[in-house]
mmCIF file of C-alpha atoms in Angstrom:
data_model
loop_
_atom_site.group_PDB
_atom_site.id
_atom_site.type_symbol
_atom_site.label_atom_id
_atom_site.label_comp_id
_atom_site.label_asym_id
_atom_site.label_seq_id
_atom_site.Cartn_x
_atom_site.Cartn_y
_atom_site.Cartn_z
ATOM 1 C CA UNK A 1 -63.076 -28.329 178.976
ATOM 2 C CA UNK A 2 -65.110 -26.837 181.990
ATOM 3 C CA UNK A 3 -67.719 -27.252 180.665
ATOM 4 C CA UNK A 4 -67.132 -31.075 180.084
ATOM 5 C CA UNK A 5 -66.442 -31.418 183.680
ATOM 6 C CA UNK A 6 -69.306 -29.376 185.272
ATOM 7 C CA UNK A 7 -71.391 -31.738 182.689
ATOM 8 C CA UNK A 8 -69.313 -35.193 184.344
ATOM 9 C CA UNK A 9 -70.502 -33.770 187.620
ATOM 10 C CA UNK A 10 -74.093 -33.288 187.278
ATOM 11 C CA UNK A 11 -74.090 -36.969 185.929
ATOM 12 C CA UNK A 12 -73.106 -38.034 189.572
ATOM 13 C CA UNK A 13 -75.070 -40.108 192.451
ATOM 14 C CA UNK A 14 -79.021 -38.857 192.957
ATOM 15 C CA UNK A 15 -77.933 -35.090 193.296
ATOM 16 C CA UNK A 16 -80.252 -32.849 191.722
ATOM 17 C CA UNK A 17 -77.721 -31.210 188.408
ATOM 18 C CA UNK A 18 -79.848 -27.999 188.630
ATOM 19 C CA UNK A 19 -78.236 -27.942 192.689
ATOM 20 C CA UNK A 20 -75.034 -28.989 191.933
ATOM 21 C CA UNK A 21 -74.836 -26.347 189.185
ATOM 22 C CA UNK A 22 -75.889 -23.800 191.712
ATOM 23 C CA UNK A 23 -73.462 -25.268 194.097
ATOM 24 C CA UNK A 24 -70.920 -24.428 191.391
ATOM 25 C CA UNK A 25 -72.016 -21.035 190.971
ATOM 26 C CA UNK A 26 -72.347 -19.757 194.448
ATOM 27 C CA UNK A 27 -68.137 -21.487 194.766
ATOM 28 C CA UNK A 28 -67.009 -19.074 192.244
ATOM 29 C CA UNK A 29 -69.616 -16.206 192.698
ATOM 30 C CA UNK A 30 -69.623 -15.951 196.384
ATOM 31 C CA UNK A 31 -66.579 -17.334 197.484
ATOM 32 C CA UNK A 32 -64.342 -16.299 194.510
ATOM 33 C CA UNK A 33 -62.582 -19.694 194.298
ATOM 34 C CA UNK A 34 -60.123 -20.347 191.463
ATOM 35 C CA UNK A 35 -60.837 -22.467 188.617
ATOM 36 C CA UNK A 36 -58.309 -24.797 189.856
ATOM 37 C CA UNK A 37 -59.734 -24.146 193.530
ATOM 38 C CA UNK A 38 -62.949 -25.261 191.581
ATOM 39 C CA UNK A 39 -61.809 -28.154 190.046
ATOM 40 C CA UNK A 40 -60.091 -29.695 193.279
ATOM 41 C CA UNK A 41 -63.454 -29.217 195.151
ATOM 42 C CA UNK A 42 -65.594 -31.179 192.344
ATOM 43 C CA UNK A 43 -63.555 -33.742 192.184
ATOM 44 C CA UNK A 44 -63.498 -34.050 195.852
ATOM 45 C CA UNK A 45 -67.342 -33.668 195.605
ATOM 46 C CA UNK A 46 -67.572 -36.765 193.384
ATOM 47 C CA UNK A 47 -66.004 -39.014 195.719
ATOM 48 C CA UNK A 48 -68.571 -38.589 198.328
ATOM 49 C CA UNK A 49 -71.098 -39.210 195.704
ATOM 50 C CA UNK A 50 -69.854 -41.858 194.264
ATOM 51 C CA UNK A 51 -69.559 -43.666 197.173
ATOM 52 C CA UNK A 52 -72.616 -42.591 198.380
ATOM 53 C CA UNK A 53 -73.932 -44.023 195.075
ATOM 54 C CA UNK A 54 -71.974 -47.846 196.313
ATOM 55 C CA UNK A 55 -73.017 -47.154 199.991
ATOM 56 C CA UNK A 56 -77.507 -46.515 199.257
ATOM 57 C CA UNK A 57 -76.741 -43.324 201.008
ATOM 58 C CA UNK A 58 -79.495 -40.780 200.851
ATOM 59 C CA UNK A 59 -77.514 -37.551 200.449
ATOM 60 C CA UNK A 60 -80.595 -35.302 201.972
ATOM 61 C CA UNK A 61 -80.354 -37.438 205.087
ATOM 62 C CA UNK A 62 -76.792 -38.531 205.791
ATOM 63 C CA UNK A 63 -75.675 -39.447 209.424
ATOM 64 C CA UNK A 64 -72.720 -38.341 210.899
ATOM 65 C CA UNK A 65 -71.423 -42.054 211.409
ATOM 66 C CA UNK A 66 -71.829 -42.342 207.701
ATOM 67 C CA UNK A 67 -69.793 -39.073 207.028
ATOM 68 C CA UNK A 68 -67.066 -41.474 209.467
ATOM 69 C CA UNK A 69 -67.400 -43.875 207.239
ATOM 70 C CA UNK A 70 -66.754 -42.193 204.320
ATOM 71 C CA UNK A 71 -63.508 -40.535 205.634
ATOM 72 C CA UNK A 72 -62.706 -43.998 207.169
ATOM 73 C CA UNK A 73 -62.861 -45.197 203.064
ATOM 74 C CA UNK A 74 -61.140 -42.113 201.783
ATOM 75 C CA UNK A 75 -57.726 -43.479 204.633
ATOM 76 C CA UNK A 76 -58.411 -47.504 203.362
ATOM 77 C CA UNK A 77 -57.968 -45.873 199.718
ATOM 78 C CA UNK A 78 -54.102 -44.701 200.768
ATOM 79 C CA UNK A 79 -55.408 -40.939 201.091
ATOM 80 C CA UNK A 80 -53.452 -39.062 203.235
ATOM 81 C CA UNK A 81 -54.125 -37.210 206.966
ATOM 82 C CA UNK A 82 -53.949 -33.900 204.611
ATOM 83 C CA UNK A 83 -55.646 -34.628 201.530
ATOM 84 C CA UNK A 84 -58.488 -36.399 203.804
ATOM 85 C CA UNK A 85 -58.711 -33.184 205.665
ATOM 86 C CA UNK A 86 -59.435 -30.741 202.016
ATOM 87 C CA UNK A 87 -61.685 -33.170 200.555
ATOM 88 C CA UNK A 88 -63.728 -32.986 204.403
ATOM 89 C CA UNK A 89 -63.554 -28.948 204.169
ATOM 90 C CA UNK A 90 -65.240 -29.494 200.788
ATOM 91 C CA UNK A 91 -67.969 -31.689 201.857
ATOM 92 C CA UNK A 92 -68.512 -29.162 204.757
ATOM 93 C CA UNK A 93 -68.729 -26.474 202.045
ATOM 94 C CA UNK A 94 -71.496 -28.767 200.307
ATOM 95 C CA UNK A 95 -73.479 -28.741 202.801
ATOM 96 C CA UNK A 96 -73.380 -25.574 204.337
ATOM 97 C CA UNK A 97 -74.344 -24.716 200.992
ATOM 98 C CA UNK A 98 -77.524 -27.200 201.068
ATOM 99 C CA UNK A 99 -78.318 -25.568 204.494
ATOM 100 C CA UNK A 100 -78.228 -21.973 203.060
ATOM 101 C CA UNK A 101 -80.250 -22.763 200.319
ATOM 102 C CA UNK A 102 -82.991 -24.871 202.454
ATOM 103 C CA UNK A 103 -82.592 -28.230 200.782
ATOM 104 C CA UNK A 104 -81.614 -29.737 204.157
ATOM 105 C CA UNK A 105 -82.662 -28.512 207.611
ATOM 106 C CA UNK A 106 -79.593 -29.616 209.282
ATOM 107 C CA UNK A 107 -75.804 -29.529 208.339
ATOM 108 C CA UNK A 108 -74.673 -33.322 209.322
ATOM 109 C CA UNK A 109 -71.337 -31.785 209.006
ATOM 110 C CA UNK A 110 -71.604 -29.928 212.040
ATOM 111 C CA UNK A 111 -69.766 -32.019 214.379
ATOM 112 C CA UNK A 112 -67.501 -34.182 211.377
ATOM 113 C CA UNK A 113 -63.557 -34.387 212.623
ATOM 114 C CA UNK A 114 -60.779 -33.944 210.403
ATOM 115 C CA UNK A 115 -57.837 -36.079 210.850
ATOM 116 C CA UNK A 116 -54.895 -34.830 212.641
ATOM 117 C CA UNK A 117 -51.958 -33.832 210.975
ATOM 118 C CA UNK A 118 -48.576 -34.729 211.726
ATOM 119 C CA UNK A 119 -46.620 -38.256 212.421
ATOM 120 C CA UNK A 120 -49.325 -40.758 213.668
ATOM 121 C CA UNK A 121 -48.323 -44.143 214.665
ATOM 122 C CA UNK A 122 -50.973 -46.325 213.637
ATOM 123 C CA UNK A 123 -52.435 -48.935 216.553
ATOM 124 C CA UNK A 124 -50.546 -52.225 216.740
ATOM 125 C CA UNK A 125 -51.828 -55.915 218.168
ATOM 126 C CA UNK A 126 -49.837 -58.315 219.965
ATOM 127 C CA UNK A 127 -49.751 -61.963 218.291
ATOM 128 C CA UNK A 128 -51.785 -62.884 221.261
ATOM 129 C CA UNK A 129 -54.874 -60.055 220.471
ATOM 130 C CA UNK A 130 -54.830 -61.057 217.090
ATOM 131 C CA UNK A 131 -54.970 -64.782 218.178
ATOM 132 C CA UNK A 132 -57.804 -63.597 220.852
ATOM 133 C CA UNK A 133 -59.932 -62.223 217.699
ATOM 134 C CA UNK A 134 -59.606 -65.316 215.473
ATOM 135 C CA UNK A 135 -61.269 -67.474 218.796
ATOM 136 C CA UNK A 136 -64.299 -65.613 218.932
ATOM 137 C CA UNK A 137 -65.240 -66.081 215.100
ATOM 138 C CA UNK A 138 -67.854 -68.753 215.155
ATOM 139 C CA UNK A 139 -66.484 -71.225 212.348
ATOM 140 C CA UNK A 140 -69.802 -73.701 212.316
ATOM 141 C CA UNK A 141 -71.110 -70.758 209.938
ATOM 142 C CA UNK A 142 -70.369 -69.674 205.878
ATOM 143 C CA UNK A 143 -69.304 -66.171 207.189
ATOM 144 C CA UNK A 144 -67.156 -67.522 210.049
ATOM 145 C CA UNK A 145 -65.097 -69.416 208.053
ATOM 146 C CA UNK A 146 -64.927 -66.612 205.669
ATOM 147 C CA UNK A 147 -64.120 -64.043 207.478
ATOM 148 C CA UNK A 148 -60.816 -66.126 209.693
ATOM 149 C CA UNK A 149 -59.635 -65.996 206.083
ATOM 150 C CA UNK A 150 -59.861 -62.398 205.493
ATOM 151 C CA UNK A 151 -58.432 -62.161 208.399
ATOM 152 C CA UNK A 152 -55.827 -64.105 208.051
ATOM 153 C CA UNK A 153 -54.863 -62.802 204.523
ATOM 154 C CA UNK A 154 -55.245 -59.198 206.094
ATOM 155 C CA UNK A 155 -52.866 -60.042 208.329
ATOM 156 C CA UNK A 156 -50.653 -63.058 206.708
ATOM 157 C CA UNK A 157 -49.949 -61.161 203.464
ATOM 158 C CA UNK A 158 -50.327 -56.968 205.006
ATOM 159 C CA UNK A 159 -53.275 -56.602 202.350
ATOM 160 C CA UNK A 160 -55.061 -53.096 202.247
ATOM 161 C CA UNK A 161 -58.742 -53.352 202.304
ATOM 162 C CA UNK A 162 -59.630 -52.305 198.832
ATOM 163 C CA UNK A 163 -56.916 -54.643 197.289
ATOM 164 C CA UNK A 164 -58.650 -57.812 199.712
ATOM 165 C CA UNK A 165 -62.287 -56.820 198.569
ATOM 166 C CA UNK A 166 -61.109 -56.405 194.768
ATOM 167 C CA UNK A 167 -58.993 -60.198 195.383
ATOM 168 C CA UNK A 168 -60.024 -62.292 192.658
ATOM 169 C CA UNK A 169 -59.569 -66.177 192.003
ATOM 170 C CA UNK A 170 -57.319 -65.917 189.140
ATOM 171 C CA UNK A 171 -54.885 -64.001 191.380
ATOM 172 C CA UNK A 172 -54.069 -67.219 193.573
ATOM 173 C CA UNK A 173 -51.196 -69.211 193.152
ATOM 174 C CA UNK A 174 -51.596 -71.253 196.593
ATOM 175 C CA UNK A 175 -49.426 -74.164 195.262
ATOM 176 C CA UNK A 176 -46.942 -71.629 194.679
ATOM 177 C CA UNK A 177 -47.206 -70.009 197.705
ATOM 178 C CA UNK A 178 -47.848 -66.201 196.251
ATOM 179 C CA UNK A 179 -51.114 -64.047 195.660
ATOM 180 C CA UNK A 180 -51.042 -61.403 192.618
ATOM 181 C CA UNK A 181 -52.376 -58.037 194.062
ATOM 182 C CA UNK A 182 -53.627 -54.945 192.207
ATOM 183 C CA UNK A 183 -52.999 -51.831 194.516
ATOM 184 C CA UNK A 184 -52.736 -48.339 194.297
ATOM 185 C CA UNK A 185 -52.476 -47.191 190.728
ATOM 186 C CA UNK A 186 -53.320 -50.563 189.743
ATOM 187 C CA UNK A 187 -49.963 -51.241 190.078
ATOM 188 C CA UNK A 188 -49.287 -54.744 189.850
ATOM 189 C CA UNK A 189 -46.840 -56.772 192.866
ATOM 190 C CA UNK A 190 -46.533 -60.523 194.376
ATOM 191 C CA UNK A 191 -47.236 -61.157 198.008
ATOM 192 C CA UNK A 192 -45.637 -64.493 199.555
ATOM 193 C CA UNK A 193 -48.704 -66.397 201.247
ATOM 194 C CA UNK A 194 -47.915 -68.644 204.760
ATOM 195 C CA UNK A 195 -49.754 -71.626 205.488
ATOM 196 C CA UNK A 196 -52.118 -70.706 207.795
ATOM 197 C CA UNK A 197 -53.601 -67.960 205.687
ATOM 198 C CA UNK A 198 -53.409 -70.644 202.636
ATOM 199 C CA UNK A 199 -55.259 -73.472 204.518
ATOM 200 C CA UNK A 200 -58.239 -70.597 205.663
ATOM 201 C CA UNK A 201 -58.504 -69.782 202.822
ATOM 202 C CA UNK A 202 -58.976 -73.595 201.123
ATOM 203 C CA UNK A 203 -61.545 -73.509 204.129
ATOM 204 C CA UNK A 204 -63.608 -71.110 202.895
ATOM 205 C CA UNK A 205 -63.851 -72.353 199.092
ATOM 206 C CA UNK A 206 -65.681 -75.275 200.205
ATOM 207 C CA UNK A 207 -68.086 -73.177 202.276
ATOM 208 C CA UNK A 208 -68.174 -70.910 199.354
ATOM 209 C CA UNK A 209 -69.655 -73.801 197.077
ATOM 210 C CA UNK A 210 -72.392 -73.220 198.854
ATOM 211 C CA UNK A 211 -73.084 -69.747 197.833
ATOM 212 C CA UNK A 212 -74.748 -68.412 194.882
ATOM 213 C CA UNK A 213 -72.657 -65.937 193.721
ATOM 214 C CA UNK A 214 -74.066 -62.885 191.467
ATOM 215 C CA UNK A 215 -73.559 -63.285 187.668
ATOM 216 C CA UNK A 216 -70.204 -60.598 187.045
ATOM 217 C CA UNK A 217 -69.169 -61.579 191.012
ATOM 218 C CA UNK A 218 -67.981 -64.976 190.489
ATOM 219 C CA UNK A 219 -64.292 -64.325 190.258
ATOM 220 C CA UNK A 220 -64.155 -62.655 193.648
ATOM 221 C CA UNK A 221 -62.695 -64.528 196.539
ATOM 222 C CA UNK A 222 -65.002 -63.044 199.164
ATOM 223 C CA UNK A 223 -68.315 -62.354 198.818
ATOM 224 C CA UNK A 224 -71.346 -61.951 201.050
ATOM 225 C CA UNK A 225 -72.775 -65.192 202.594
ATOM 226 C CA UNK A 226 -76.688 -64.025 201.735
ATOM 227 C CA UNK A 227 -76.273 -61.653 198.805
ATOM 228 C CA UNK A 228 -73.677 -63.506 196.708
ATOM 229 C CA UNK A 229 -72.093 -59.917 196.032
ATOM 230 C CA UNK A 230 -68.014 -59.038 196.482
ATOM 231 C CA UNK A 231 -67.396 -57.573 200.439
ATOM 232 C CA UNK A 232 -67.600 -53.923 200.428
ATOM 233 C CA UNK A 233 -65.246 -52.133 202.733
ATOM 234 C CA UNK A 234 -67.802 -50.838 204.935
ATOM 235 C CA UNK A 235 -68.971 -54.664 205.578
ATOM 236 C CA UNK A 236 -65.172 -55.210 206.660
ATOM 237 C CA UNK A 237 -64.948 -52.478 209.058
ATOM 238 C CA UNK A 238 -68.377 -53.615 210.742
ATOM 239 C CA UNK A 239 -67.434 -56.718 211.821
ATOM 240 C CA UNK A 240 -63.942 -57.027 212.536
ATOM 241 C CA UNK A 241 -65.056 -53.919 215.552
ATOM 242 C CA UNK A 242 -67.549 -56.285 216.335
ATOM 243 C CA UNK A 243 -65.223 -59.209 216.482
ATOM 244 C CA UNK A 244 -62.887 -57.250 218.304
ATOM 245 C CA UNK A 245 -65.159 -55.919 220.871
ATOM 246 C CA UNK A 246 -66.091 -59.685 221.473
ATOM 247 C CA UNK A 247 -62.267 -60.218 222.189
ATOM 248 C CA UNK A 248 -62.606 -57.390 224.686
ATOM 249 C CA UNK A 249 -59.916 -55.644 222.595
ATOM 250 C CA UNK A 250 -60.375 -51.759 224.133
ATOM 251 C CA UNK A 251 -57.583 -50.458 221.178
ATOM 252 C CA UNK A 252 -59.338 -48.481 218.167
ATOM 253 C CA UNK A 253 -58.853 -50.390 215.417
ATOM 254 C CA UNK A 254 -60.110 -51.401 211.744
ATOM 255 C CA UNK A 255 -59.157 -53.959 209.166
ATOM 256 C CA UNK A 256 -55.858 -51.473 208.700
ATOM 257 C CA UNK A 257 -54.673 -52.508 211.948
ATOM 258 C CA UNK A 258 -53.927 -55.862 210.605
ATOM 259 C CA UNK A 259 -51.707 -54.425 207.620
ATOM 260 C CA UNK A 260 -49.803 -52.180 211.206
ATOM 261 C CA UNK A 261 -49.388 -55.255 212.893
ATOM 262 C CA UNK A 262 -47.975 -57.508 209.735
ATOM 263 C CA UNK A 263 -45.442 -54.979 208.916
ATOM 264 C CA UNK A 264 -44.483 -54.431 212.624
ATOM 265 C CA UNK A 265 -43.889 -57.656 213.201
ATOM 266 C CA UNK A 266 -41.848 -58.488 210.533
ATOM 267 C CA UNK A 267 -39.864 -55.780 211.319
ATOM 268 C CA UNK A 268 -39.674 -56.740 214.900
ATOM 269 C CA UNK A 269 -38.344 -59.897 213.645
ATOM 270 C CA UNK A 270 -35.722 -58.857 211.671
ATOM 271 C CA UNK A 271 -37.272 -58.663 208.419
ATOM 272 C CA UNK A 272 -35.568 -55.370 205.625
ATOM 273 C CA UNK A 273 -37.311 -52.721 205.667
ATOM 274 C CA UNK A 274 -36.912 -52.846 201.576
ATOM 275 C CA UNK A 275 -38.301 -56.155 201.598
ATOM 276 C CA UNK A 276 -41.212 -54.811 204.067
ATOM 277 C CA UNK A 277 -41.946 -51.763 201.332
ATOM 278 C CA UNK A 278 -42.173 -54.282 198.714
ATOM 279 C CA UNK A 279 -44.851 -56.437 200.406
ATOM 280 C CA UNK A 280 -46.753 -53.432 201.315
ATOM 281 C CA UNK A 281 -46.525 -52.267 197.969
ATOM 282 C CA UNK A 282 -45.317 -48.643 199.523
ATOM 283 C CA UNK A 283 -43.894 -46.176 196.599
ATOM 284 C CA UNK A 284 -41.441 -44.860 198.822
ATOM 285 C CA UNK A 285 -39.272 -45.824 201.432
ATOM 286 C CA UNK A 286 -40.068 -42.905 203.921
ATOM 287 C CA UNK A 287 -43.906 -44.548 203.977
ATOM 288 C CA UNK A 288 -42.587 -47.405 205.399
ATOM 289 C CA UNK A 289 -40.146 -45.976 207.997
ATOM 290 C CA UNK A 290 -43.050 -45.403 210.199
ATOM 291 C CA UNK A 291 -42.781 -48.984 211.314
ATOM 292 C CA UNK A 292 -39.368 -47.902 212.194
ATOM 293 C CA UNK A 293 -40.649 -45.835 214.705
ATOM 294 C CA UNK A 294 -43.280 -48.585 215.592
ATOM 295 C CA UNK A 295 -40.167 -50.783 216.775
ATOM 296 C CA UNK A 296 -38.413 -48.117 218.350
ATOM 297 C CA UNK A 297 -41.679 -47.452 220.532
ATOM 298 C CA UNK A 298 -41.392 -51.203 221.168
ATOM 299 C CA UNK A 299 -37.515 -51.735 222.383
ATOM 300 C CA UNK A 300 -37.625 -48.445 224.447
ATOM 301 C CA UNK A 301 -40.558 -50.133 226.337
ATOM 302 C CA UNK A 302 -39.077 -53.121 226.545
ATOM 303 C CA UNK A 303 -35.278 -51.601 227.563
ATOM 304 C CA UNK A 304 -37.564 -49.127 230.382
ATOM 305 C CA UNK A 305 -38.971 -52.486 231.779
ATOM 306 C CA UNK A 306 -36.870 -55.164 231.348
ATOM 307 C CA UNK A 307 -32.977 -53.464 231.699
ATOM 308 C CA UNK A 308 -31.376 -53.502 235.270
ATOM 309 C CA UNK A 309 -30.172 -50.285 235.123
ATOM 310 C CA UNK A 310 -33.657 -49.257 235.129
ATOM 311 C CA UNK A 311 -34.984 -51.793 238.280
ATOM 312 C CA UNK A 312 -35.943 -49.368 241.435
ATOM 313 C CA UNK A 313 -33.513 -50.602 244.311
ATOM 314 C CA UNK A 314 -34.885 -52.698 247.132
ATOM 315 C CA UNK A 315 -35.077 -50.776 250.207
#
């Protein structure tokens, strides 16, 4: 059986076997790691080279920003603050390794941030910030038009990112008013669709006619205006900053903030929070009470500002 695995691993993105074998080694030689310590830190290894095999990432010369990037996927996948943080230490352990044993002449991991741990309350836009992005999206072009919709489905059915970019055709039922989506586990759950989002989205098939999509790539709702390929996430995170930085938007945020802002503001407006989970397609309840706290946040500002107990007195 360990055998089978160190043999799945040296199969992996362009990573010489012959290093990743002595990467191996020098884990259980020199650092006296478990077999299950082992395990967990080549399977954390083959994410980053799988998606460095998606991404055209040359492992020898990674950037820091990519290394963002790749921790930025590893959250979009549903990865918790703490399991984000082990697979990081491993990747730092990769290349500290590469560094040691001269097949790199810098460790890019030098200055790469785990996230913090604890309760984090995920950035939220106002109706009006989110309206403020959508104006700046020039709709006279293919990708314009395409990307209001993602936007609009991002926010107008609380989508994550992998579960938009994996969207396909068959999963629409727009006269219905419902989308099919495929999250985490490849579990299976309906999404209720609103107008708006549906009638982008009818926008951007007829631009899509004139598309050529790639043979296999068909199926997907959005694909790239010039390649004809399926969005990756990276592409998505690109240009909604840039969008966003165009609506002079200073908060940090990433095509996850529209996902925050749906479910806040459904809670905001009264929506269940069981009803909320569903949508999101959250296992467990305690997931979505964060928004809880979200709306809390919300009516203590609003109570501080707006209650008369809390006016200063005229002098």
């Amino acid at each position: 059986m360990r055998h089978e695995n160190s043999n799945k691993l040296s199969n992996i993105g362009s990573v010489d076997p012959k290093i990743l074998r002595r990467y191996r080694q020098y884990l259980q030689l020199e650092r006296s790691y478990s077999p299950n310590t082992l395990d967990a830190y080549q399977k954390d290894l083959q994410k980053l080279l799988n998606y460095y095999a998606d991404e055209g990432v040359d492992w020898r010369h990674v950037t820091l920003d990519q290394l963002d990037r790749f921790a930025g996927s590893l959250h979009d996948l549903g990865i918790g603050p703490r399991s984000v943080a082990r697979i990081l230490s491993g990747v730092r352990s990769f290349y500290r390794f590469l560094l040691l044993e001269k097949e790199i002449d810098s460790d890019p991991t030098e200055l790469l941030e785990s996230p913090q741990m604890g309760r984090h309350l995920p950035e939220v836009l106002s109706l009006q910030e989110i309206e403020d992005i959508l104006s700046v999206i020039d709709q006279s072009k293919p990708e314009g038009i395409r990307d209001r919709a993602i936007i609009e489905m991002l926010y107008g059915c609380g989508l994550r990112v992998s579960e938009l970019c994996q969207l396909q055709m068959s999963a629409l039922f727009l006269e219905e008013g419902y989308i099919r989506v495929h999250g985490k586990g490849r579990k299976e759950r309906l999404v209720p669709i609103g107008e708006q989002a549906i009638h982008a989205l009818r926008e951007w098939f007829v631009a899509r006619q004139t598309i050529q999509a790639k043979p296999g790539e068909e199926d997907f709702v959005f694909i790239s205006t010039r390649r004809g390929r399926r969005l990756s996430r990276i592409s998505l995170f690109v240009f909604i900053k840039e969008y966003a930085q165009r609506a002079g938007i200073t908060k940090e945020i990433s095509p996850h903030t529209f996902r925050h802002s749906f479910a806040t503001h459904l809670l905001e407006g009264g929506a269940n929070l069981r009803a909320i989970q569903a949508m999101l397609g959250h296992e467990g309840i305690g997931t979505t009470e964060i928004y809880m706290h979200i709306g809390q946040q919300h009516l203590r500002e609003a109570i501080v500002e707006h209650h008369p107990r809390n006016k200063r007195p005229r002098k």
